[in-house]
Protein backbone atom coordinates (compact mmCIF):
# COMPACT_ATOMS: atom_id res chain seq x y z
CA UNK A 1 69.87 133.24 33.69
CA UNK A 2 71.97 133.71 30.70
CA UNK A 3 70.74 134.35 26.99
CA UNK A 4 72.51 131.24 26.48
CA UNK A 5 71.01 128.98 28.55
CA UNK A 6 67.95 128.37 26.19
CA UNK A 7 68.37 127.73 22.50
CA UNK A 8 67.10 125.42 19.64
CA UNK A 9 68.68 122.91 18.43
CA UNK A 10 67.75 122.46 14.10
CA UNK A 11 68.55 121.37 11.17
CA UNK A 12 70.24 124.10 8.83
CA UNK A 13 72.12 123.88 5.32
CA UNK A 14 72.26 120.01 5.51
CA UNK A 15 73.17 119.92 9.50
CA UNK A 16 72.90 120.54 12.77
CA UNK A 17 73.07 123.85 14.05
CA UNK A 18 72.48 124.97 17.46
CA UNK A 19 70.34 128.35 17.62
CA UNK A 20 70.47 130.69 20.70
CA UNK A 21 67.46 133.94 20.40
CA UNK A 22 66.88 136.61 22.58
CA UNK A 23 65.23 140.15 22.55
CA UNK A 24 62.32 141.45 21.18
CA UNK A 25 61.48 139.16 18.45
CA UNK A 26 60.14 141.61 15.99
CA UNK A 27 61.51 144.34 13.62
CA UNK A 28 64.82 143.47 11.49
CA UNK A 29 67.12 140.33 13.52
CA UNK A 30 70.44 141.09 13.75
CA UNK A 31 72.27 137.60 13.67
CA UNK A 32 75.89 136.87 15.03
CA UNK A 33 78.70 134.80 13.29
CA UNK A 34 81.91 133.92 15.54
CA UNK A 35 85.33 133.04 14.35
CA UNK A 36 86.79 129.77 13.62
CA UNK A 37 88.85 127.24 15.40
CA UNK A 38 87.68 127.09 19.71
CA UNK A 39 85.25 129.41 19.21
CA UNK A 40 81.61 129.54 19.90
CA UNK A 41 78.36 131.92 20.08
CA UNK A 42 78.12 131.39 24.02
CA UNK A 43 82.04 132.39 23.85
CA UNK A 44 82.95 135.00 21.72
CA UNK A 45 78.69 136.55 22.17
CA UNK A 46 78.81 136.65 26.43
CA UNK A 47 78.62 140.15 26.46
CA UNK A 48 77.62 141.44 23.22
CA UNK A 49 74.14 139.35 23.19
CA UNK A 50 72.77 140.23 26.41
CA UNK A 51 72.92 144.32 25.09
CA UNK A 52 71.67 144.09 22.00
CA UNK A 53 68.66 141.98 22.65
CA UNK A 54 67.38 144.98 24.86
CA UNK A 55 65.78 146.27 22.04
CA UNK A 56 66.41 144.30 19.20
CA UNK A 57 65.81 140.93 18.03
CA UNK A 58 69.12 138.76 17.98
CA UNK A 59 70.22 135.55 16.78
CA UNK A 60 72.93 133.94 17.68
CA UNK A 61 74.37 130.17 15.83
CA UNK A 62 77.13 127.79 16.39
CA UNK A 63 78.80 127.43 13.05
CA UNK A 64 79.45 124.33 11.76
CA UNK A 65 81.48 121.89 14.18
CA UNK A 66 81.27 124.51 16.97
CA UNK A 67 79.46 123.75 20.45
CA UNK A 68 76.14 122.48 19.72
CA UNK A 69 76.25 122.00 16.17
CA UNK A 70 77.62 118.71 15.77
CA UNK A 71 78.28 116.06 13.97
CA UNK A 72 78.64 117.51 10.07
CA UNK A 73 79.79 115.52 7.15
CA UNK A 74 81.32 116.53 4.25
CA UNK A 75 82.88 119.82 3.73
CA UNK A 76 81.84 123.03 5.50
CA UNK A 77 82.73 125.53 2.89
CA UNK A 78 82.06 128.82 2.28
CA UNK A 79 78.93 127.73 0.02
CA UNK A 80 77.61 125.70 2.59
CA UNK A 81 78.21 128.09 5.28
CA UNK A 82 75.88 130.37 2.84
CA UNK A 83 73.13 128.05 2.76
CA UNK A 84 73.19 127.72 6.44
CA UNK A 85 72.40 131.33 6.56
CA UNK A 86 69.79 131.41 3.76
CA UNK A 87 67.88 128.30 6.09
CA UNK A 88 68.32 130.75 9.07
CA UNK A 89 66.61 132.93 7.86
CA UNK A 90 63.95 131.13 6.48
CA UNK A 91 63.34 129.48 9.70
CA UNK A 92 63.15 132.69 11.72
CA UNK A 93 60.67 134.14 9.41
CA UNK A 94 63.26 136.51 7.88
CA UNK A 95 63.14 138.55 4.98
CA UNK A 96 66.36 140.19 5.31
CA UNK A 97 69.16 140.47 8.35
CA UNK A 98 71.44 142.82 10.08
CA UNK A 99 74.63 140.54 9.94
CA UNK A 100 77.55 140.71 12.69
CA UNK A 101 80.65 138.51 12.22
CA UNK A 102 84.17 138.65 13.51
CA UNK A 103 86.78 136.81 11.65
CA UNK A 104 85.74 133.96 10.02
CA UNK A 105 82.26 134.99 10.68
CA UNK A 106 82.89 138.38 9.43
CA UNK A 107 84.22 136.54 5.76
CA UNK A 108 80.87 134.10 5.77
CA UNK A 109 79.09 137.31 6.14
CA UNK A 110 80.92 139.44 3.37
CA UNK A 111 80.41 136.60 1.03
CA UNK A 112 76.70 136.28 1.84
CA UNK A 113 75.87 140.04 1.09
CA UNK A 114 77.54 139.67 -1.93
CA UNK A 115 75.27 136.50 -3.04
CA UNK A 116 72.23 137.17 -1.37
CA UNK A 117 72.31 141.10 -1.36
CA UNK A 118 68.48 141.30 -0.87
CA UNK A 119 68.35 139.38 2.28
CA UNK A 120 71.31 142.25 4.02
CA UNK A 121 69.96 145.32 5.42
CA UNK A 122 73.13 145.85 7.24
CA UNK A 123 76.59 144.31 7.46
CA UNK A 124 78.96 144.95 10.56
CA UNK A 125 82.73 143.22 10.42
CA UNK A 126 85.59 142.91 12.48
CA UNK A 127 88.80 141.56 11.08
CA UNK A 128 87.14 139.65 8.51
CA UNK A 129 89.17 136.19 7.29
CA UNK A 130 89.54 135.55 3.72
CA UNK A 131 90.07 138.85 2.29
CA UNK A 132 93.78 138.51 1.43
CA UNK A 133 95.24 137.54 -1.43
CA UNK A 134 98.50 136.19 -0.40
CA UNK A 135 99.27 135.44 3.65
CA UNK A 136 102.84 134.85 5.16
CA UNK A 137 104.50 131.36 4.50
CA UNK A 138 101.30 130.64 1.78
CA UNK A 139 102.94 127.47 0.81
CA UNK A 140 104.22 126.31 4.04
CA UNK A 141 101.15 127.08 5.86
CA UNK A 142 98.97 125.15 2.62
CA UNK A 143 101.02 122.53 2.67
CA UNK A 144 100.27 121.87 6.39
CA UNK A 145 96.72 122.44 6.08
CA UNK A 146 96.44 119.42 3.08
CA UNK A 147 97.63 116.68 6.14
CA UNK A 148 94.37 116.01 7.95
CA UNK A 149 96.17 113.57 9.97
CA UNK A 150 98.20 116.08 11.39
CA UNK A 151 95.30 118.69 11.43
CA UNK A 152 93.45 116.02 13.87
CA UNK A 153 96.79 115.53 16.03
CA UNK A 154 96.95 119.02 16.16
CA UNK A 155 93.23 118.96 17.70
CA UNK A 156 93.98 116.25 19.93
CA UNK A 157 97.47 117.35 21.60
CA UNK A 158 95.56 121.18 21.92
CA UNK A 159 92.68 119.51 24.06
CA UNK A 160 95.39 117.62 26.05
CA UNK A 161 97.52 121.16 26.34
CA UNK A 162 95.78 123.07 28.70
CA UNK A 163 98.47 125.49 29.84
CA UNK A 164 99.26 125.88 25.69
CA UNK A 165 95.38 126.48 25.49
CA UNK A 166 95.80 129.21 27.96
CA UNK A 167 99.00 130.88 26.50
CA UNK A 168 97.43 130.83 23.23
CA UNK A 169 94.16 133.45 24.59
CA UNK A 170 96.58 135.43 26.36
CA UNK A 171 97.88 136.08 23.81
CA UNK A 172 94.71 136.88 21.43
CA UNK A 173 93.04 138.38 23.80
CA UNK A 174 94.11 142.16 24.29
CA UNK A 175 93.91 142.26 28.24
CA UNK A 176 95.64 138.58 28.20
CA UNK A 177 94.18 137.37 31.14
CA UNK A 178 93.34 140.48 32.83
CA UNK A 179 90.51 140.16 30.83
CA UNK A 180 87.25 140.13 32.46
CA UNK A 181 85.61 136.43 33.11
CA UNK A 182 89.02 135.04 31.42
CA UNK A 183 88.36 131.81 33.50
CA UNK A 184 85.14 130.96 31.73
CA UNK A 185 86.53 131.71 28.99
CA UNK A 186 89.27 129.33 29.46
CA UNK A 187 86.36 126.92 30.56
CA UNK A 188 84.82 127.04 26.91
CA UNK A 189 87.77 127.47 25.40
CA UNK A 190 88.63 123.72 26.44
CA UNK A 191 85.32 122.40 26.26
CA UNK A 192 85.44 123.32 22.28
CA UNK A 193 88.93 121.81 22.90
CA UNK A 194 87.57 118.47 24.16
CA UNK A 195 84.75 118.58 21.66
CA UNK A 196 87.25 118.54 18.63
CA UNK A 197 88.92 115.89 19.65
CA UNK A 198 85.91 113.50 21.14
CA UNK A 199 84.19 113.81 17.55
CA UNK A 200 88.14 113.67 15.69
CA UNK A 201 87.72 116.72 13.96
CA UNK A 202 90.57 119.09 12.82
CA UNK A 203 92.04 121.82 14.78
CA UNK A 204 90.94 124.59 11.69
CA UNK A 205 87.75 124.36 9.73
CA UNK A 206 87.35 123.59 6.29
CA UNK A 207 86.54 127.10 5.52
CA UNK A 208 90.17 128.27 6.35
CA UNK A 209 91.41 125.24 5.15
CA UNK A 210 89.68 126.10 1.90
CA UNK A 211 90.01 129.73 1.56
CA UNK A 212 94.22 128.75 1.13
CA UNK A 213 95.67 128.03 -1.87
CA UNK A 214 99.35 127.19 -3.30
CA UNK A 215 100.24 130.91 -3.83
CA UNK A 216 97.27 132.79 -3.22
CA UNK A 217 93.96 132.60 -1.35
CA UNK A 218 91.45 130.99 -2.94
């Protein structure tokens, strides 16, 4: 049975959020914040959940339009993001958190030790997002990201792409797709796929979209 297979569905910072828990369930939780875009906890977690949760007390969430934390209105921004965390906590019983993130996770996490410093014991981040001032093409790439039409076309033809899907985690992933259990990750990878475009959401979430501005990130 996976650490995935039982979770709680709640309401968090306004929404739903879909909460996964394993481990000990006492001393400090360490809590785990995935990237943006196709990702999930059950995805980008497979691994990394099942060994800490030998002797700690994790917590895993889907962000914000990822797997089970749908439908959301309004704008998921980095704010909001925040106050999902500060409701996390508060549900678990949490004074303060050992946080994880990678990517956009790791940026929701930077901003929420700097705004809620008391609630971080410890803060672990890989390739946070949102840290730079200025990225490549900034006004091409904001440009785009002001169309949500095409944002939502983008979602759609992706979910109707599969081989593009595929090339796409090749390429991110550094083993390509020597990578171990690469076909269920493929097999998430396009359910998130499907799930973007059943509930006609937009292939990036507001917190990149957000985060860019016309010459500089926000």
């Amino acid at each position: 049975m996976s650490v995935f297979d039982a979770y709680d569905d709640v309401t968090l910072g306004g929404g739903p959020v879909r909460v996964y828990r394993a481990g000990t369930a006492t001393g400090t939780p360490v809590i785990l914040l995935h990237g943006a875009m196709y990702d999930t906890a059950p995805l980008l977690w497979r691994d990394v959940m099942p060994r800490l949760s030998s002797d700690r007390d994790v917590i895993a969430i889907d962000l914000p339009r990822h797997g089970g934390s749908r439908p959301w209105t309004g704008i998921v921004d980095q704010p909001r993001l925040e106050d999902v965390l500060v409701d996390l906590l508060d549900h678990v019983g949490g004074e303060q958190a050992d946080l994880v993130g990678l990517s956009m996770g790791g940026g929701v996490a930077l901003g929420f030790a700097l705004h809620h410093p008391d609630r971080v014991r410890r803060l672990v981040v890989a390739a946070p997002g949102g840290i730079d001032d200025v990225r490549p093409w900034q006004f091409t790439t904001w440009l785009f990201l002001q169309s949500t039409l095409l944002l939502r076309w983008t979602a759609a033809w992706l979910a109707a792409s599969p081989k593009t899907l595929r090339s796409s985690m090749i390429r991110a992933l550094a083993a390509g797709d020597r990578t171990p259990g690469f076909d269920e990750i493929m097999q998430l990878v396009q359910t998130e796929a499907d799930a973007k475009r059943r509930h006609r959401e937009r292939a990036l979430d507001d917190w990149q979209i957000t985060s860019y501005g016309r010459a500089a990130c926000a």
